[in-house]
GROMACS .gro file of C-alpha atoms in nm:
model
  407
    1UNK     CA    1  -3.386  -0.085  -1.679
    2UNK     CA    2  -3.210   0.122  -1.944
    3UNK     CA    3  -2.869   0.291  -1.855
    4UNK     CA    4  -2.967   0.578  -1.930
    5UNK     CA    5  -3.240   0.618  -1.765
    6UNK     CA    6  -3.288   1.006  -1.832
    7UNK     CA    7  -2.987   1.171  -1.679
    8UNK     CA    8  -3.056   1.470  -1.529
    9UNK     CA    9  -2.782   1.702  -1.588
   10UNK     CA   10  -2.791   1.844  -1.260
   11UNK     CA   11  -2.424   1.761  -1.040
   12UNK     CA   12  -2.457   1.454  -0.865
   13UNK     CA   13  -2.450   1.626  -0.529
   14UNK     CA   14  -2.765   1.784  -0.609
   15UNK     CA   15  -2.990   1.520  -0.757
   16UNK     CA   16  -3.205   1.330  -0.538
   17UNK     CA   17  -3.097   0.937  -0.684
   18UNK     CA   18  -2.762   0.995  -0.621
   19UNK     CA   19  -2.756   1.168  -0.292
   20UNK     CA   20  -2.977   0.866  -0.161
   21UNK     CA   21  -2.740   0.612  -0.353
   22UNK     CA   22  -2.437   0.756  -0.180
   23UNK     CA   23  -2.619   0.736   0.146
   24UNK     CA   24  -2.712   0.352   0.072
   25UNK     CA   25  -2.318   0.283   0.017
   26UNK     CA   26  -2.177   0.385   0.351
   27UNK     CA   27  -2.376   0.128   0.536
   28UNK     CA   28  -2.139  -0.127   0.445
   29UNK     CA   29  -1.918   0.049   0.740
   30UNK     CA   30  -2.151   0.147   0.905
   31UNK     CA   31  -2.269  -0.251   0.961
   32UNK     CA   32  -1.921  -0.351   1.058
   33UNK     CA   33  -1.760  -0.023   1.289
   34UNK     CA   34  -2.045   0.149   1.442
   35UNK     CA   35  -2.085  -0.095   1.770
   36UNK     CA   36  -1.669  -0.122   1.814
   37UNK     CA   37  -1.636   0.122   2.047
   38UNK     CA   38  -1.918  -0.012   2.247
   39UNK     CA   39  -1.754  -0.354   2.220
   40UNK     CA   40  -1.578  -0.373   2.554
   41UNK     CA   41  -1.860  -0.267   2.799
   42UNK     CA   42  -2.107  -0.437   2.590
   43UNK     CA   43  -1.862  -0.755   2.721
   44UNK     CA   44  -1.856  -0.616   3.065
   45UNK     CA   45  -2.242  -0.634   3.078
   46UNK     CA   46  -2.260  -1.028   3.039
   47UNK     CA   47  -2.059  -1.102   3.332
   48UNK     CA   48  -2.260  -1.414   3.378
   49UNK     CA   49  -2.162  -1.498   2.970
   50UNK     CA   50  -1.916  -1.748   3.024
   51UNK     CA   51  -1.841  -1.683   2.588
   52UNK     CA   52  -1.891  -1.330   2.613
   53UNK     CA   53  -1.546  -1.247   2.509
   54UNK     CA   54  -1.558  -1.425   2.190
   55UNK     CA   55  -1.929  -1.339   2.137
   56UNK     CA   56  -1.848  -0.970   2.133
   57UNK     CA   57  -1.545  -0.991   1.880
   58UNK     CA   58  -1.721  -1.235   1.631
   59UNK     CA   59  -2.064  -0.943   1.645
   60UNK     CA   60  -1.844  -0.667   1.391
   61UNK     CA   61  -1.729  -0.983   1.194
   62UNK     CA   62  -2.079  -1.182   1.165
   63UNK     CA   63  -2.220  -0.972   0.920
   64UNK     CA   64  -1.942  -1.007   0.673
   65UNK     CA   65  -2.041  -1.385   0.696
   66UNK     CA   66  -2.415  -1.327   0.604
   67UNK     CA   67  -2.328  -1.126   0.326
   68UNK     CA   68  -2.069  -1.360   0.161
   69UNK     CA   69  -2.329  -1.633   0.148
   70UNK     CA   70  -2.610  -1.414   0.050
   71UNK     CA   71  -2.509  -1.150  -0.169
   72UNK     CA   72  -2.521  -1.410  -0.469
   73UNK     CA   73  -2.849  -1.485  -0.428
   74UNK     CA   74  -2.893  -1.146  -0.327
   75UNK     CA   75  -2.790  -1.049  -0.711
   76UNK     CA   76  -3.019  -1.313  -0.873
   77UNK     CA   77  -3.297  -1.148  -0.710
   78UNK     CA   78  -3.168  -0.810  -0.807
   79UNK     CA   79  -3.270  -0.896  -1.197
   80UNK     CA   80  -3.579  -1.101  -1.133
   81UNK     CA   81  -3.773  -0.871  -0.910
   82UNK     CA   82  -3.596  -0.527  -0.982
   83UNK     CA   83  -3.314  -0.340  -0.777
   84UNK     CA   84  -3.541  -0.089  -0.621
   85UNK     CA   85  -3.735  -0.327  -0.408
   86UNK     CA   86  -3.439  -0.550  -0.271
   87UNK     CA   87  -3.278  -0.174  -0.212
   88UNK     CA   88  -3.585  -0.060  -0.006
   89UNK     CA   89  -3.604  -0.378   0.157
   90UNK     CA   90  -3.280  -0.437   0.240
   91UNK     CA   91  -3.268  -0.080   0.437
   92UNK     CA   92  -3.584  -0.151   0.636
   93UNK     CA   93  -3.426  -0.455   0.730
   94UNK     CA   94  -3.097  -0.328   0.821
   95UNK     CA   95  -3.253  -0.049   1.019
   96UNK     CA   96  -3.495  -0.355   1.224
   97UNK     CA   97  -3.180  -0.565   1.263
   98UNK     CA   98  -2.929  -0.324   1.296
   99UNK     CA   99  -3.101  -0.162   1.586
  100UNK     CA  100  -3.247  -0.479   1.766
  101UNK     CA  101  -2.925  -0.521   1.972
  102UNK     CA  102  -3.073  -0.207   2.180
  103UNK     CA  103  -3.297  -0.388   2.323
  104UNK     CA  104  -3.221  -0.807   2.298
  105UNK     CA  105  -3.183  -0.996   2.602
  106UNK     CA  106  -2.856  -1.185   2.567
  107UNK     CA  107  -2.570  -1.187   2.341
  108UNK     CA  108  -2.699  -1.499   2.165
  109UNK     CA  109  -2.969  -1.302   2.021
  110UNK     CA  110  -2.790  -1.042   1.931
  111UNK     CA  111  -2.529  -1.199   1.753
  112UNK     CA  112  -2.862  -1.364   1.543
  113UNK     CA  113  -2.911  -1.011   1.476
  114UNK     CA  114  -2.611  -0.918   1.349
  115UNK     CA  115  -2.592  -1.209   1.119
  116UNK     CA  116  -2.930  -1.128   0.974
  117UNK     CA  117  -2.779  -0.714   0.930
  118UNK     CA  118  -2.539  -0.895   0.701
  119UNK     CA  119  -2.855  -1.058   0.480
  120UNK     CA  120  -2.990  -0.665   0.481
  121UNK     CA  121  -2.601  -0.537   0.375
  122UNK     CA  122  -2.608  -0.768   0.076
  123UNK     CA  123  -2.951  -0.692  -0.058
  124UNK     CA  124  -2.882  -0.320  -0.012
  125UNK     CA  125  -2.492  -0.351  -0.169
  126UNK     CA  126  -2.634  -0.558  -0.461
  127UNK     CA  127  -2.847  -0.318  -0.548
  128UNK     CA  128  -2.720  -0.015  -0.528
  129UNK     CA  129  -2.429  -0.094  -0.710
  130UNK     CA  130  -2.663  -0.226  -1.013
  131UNK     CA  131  -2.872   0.056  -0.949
  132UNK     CA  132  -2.572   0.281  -1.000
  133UNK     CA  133  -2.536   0.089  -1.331
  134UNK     CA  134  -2.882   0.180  -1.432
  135UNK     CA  135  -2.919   0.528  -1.337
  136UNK     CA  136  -2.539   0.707  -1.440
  137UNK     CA  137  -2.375   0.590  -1.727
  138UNK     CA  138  -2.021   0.746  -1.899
  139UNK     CA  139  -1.859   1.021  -1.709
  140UNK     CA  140  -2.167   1.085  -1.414
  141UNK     CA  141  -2.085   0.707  -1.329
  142UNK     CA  142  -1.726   0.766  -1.306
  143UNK     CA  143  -1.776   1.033  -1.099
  144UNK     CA  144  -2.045   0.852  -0.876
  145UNK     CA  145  -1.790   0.567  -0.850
  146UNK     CA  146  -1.530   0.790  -0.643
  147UNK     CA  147  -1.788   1.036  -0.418
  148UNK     CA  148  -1.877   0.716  -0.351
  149UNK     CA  149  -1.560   0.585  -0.203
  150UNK     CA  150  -1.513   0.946  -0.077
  151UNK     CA  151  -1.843   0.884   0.110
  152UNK     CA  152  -1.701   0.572   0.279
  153UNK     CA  153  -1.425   0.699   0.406
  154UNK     CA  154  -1.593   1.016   0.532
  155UNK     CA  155  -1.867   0.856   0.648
  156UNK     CA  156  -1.654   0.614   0.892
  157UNK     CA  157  -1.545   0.929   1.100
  158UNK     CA  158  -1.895   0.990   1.139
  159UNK     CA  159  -2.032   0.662   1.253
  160UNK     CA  160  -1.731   0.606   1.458
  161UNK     CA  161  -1.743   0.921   1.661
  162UNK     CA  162  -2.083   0.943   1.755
  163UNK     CA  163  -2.112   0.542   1.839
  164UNK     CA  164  -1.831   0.620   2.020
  165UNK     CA  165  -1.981   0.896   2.255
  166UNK     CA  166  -2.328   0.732   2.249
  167UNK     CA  167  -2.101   0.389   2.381
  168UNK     CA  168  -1.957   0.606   2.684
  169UNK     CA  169  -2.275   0.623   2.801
  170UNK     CA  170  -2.420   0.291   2.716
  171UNK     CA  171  -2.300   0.020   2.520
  172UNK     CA  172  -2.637  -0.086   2.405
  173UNK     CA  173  -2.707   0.299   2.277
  174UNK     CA  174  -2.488   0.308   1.968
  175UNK     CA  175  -2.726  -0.021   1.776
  176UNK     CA  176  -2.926   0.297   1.781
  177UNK     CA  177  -2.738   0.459   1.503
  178UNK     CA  178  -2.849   0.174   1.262
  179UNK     CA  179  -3.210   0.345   1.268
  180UNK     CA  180  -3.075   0.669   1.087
  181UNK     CA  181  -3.103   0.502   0.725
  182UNK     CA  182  -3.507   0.509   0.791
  183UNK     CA  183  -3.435   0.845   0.680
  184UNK     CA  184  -3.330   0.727   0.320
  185UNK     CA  185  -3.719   0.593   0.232
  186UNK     CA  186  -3.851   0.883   0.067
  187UNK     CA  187  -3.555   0.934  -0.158
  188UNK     CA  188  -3.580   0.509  -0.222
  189UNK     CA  189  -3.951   0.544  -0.261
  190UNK     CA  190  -3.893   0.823  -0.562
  191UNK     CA  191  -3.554   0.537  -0.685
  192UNK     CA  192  -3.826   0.259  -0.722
  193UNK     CA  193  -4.078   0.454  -0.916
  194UNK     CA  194  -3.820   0.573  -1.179
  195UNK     CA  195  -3.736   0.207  -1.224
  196UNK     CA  196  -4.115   0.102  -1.278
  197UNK     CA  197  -4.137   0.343  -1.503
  198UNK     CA  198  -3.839   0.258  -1.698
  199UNK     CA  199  -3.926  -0.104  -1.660
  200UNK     CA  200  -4.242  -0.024  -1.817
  201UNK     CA  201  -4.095   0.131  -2.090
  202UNK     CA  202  -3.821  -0.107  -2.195
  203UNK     CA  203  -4.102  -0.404  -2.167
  204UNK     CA  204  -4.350  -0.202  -2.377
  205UNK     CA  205  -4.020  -0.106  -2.647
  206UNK     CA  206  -3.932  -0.514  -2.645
  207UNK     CA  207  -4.290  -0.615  -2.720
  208UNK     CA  208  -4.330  -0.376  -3.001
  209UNK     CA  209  -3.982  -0.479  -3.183
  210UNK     CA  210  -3.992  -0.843  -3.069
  211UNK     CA  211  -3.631  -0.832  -3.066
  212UNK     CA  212  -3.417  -1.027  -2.732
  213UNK     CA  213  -3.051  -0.997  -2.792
  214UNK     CA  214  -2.910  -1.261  -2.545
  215UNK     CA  215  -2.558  -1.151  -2.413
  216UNK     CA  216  -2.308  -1.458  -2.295
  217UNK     CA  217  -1.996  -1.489  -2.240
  218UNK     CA  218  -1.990  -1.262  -1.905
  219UNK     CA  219  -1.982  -1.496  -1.656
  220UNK     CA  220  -1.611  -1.595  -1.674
  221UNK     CA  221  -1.484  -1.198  -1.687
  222UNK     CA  222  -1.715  -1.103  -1.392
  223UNK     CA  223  -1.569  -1.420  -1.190
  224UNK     CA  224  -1.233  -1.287  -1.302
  225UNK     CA  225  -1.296  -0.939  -1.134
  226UNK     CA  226  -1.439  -1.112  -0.807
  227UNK     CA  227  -1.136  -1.293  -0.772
  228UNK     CA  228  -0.941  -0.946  -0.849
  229UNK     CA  229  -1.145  -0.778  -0.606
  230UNK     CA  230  -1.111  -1.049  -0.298
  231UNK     CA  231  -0.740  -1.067  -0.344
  232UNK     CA  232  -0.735  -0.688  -0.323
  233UNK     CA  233  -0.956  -0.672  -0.019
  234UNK     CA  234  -0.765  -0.901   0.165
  235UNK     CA  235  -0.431  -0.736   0.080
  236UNK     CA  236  -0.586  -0.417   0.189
  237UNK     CA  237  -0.774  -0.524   0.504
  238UNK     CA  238  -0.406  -0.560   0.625
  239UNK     CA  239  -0.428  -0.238   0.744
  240UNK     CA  240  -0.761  -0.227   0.986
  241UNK     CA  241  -0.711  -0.600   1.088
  242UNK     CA  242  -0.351  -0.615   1.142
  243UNK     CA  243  -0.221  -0.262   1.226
  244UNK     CA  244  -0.287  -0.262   1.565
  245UNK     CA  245  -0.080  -0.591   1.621
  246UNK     CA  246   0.216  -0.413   1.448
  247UNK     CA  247   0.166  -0.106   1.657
  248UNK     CA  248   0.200  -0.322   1.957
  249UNK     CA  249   0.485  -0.483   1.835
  250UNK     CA  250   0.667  -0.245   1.833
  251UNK     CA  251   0.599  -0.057   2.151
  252UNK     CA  252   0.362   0.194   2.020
  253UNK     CA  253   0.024   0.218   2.213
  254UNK     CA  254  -0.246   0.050   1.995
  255UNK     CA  255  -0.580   0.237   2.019
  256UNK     CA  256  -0.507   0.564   2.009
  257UNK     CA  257  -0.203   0.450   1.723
  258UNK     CA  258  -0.462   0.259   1.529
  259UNK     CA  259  -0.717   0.550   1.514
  260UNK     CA  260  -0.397   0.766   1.402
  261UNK     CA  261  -0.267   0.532   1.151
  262UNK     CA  262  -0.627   0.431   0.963
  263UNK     CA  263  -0.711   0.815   0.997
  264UNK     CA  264  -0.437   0.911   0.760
  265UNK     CA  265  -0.580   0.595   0.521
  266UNK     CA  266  -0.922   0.735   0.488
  267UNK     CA  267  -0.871   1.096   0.490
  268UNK     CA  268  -0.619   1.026   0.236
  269UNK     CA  269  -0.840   0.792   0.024
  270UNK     CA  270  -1.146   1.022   0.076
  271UNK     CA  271  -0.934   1.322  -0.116
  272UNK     CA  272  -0.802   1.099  -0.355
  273UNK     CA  273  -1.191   0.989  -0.419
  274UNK     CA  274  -1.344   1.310  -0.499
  275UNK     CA  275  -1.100   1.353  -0.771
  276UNK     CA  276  -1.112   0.985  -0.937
  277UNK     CA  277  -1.338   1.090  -1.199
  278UNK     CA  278  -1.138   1.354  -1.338
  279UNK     CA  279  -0.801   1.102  -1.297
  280UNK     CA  280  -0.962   0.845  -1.475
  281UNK     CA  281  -1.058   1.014  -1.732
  282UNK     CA  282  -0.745   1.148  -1.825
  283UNK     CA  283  -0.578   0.825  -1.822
  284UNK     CA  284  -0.865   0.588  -1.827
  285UNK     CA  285  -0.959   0.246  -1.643
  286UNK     CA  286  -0.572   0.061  -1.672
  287UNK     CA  287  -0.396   0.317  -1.600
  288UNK     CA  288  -0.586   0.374  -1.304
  289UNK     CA  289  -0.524   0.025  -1.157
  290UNK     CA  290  -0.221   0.047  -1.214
  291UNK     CA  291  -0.112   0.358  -1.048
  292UNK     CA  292  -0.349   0.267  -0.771
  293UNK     CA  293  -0.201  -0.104  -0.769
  294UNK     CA  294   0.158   0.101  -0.764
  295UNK     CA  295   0.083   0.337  -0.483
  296UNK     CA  296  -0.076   0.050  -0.224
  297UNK     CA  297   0.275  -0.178  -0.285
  298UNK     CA  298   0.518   0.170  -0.247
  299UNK     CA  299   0.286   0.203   0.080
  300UNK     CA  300   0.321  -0.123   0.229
  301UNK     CA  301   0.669  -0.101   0.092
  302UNK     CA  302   0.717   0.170   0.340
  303UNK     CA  303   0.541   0.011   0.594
  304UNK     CA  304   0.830  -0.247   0.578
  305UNK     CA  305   1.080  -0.053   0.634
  306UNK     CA  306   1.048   0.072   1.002
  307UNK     CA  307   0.769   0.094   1.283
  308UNK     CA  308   0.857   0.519   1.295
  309UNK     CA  309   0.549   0.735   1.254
  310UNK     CA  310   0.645   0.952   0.964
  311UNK     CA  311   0.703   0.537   0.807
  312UNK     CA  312   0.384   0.434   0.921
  313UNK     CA  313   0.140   0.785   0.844
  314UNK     CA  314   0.328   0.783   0.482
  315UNK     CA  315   0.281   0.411   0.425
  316UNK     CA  316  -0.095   0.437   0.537
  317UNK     CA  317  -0.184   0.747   0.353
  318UNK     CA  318   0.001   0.599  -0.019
  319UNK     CA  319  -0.233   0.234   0.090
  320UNK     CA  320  -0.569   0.461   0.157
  321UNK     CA  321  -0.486   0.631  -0.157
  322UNK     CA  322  -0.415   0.379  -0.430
  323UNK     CA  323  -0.720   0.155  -0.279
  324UNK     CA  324  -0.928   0.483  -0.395
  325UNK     CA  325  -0.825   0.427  -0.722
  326UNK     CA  326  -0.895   0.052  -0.742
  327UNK     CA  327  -1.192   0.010  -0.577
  328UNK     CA  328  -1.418   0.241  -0.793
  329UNK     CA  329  -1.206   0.094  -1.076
  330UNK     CA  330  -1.311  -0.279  -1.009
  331UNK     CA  331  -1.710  -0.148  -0.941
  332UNK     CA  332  -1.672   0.027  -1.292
  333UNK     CA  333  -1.528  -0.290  -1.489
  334UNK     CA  334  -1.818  -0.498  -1.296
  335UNK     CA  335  -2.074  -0.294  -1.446
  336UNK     CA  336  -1.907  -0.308  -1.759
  337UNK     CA  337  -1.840  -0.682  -1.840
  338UNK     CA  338  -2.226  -0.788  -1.729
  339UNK     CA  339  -2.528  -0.746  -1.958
  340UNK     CA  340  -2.777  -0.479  -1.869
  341UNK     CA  341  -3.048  -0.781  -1.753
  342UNK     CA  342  -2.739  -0.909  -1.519
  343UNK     CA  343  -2.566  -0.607  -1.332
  344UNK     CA  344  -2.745  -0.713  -0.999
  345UNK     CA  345  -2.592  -1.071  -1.085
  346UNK     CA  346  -2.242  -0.955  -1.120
  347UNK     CA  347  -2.339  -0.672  -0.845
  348UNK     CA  348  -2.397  -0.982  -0.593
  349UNK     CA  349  -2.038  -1.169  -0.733
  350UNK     CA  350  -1.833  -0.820  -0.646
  351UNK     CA  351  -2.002  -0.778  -0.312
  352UNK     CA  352  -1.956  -1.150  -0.231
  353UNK     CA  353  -1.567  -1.082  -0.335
  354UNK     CA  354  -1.510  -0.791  -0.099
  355UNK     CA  355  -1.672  -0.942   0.233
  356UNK     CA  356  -1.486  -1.260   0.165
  357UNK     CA  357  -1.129  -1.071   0.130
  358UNK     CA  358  -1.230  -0.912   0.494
  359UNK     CA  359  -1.258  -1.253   0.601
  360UNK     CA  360  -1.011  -1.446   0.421
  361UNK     CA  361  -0.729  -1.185   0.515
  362UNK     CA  362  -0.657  -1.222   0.903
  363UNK     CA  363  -0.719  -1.630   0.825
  364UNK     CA  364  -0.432  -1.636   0.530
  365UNK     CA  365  -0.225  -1.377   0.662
  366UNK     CA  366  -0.136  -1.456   0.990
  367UNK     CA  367   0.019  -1.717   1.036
  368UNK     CA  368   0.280  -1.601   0.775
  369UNK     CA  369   0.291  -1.291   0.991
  370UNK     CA  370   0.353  -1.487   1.301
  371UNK     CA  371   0.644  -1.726   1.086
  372UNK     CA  372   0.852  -1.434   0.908
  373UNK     CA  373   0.718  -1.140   1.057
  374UNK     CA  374   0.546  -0.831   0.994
  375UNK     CA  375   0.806  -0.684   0.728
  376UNK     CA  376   0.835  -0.994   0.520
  377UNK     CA  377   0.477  -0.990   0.431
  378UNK     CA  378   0.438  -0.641   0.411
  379UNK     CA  379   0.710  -0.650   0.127
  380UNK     CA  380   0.550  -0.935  -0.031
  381UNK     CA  381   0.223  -0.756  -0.011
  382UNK     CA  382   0.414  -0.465  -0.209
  383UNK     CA  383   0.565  -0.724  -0.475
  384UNK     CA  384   0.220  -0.886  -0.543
  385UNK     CA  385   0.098  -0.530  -0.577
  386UNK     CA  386   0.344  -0.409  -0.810
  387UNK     CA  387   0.292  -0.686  -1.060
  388UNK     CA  388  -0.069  -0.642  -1.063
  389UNK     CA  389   0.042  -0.250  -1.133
  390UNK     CA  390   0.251  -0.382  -1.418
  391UNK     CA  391  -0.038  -0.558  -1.599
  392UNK     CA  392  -0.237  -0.283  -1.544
  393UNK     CA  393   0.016  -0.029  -1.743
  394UNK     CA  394   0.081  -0.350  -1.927
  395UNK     CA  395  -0.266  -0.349  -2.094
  396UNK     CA  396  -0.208   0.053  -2.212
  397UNK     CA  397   0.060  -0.076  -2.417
  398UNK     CA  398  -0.104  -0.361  -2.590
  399UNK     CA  399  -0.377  -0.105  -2.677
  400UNK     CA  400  -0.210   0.004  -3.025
  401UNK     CA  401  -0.134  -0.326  -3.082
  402UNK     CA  402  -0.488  -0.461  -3.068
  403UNK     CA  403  -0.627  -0.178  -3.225
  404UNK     CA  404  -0.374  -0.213  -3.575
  405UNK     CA  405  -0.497  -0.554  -3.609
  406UNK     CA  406  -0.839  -0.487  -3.532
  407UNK     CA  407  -0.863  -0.217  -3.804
   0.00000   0.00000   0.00000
């Protein structure tokens, strides 16, 4: 399906792709956080569960799991049957599975649930972000890229605040909330005729011409951004998976710190967001990592210093910010390094790479937390960051360099 598969013109808020794109992309948090605030009295209802306290914890984390080991495969079928239909079908099944834990008998079953959610998030993931590839190309994609974060981070307000009054009065009532994206059909429905239609054209244009141009070589550079991506992710996911330990630590009362603390990350990074398309434009795709890369190690460098709130709001809000300016970044050089034919391939790779830092992170990271303490790693957090920063403003100066000897 081309790229540029006849823009529009109209702003991206208004046209009907985008708007049900955007919606698509905040169901990766809505799969993990919509049933935590349930969590407890969903425990509390299982009294005769002698597991029940580590089945509840492992249901937010089992559909991470699903999606690491399916999302490849996930992007394979992406470019054999077309993005649209894995899209549509991934909703429907996210809103069947998502929802099932309403009404399942036992916490076995639901936990089955949840892992199959995670086989819906990586169909849907996969192919929105190759969809994304398709449909917006240039500036529109830039600016997708960061409503799109901005949509995230919004969105997890959202999800959390009504699961969370739905959970106070049952904990079975906020799987409920995973039936919303039914909504999204019609707009998919209109998503997966434009791509027929495209299809159609780009076979019909190919058999005239009789011209394949085979495209190799991207395998290697799209690895190289998974592994960017994962070690990013699981730098990052210090924050929602490890703050509340720190809190604790140091005498300040977790929940209500937590919700403070990851509050100033994504209202932060949801700002920061909207406005990603004009800063990378200005000083393009480098320079963006590396200012992002800089502000998530001066943030964790802050966090380092002392467990004080104006510390620990500051340190957040500079992390929630510079991932704003990564993440799109790395979605943007995904799309970029693959082939046309292979964007839901390297989609599946990128998606694989962020679940996996979510669960790599609290596995890697703490038991060096627990040895030197929560201070140590912070500040090596902020040294790894930095010198991924420096090769970021690295590669702006090389540019000249390259392009002398290339003319």
């Amino acid at each position: 399906m081309s790229a540029q598969a006849s823009p529009s013109g109209k702003p991206l808020w208004l046209e009907t792709a985008a708007i049900a794109l955007l919606m698509t992309a905040t169901l990766k948090i809505m799969a993990n956080a919509t049933i935590s605030p349930a969590l407890p009295a969903l425990e509390a209802s299982f009294p005769d569960e002698p597991a029940a306290a580590y089945l509840t914890r492992f249901l937010v984390a089992a559909p991470s799991l699903s999606v690491v080991l399916v999302a490849p495969f996930a992007g394979l079928a992406a470019d054999r049957f077309g993005r649209g239909p894995l899209l549509l079908a991934g909703v429907l099944l996210f809103a069947f599975a998502g929802s099932a834990g309403a009404y399942l008998p036992d916490l076995q079953s639901i936990l089955a649930s949840r892992l199959l959610l995670g086989v819906a998030v990586a169909m849907t993931m996969t192919a929105q972000v190759a969809l994304v590839g398709d449909l917006f190309s240039g500036q529109r994609r830039s600016a997708f890229m960061g409503w799109q974060t901005a949509a995230i981070n919004f969105s997890g307000f959202l999800f959390i605040g009504f699961a969370g009054w739905l959970a106070g009065l049952s904990p079975r009532l906020p799987f409920l909330v995973y039936m919303l994206p039914v909504l999204l059909v019609p707009l998919l429905l209109q998503i997966l005729k434009r791509e027929r239609t495209a299809r159609s054209d780009d076979t019909s244009e190919r058999s005239i011409n009789r011209i394949s141009v085979p495209q190799k070589g991207w395998v290697i550079p799209a690895l190289a951004v998974g592994f960017l991506t994962m070690v990013t992710v699981m730098f990052f996911f210090l924050m929602p998976s490890q703050l509340p330990f720190y809190l604790d630590e140091n005498g300040i009362e977790s929940a209500s710190g937590t919700a403070v603390g990851l509050g100033a990350l994504t209202l932060t990074g949801g700002v920061v967001a909207i406005a990603y398309r004009r800063i990378s434009s200005i000083v393009g795709l480098s320079a963006s990592f590396g200012i992002g890369f800089a502000l998530m190690g001066l943030g964790f460098a802050v966090l380092s210093i002392d467990a004080v709130w104006p510390l620990i709001l500051g340190g957040a809000a500079l992390v929630g910010a510079g991932y704003s300016l990564v993440q799109p970044s790395f979605l943007l050089l995904a799309l970029q390094v693959a082939p046309e034919e292979r964007r839901g391939s390297v989609s599946g790779i990128v998606t694989t790479a962020m679940f996996l830092g979510q669960v790599v992170s609290p596995l890697l990271l703490t038991m060096p937390i627990q040895d030197f303490g929560f201070a140590a790693v912070y500040r090596g957090t902020a040294l790894a960051l930095s010198l991924f920063a420096a090769t970021g403003f690295s590669l702006l100066l090389f540019r000249p360099f390259r392009a002398r000897h290339a003319g």
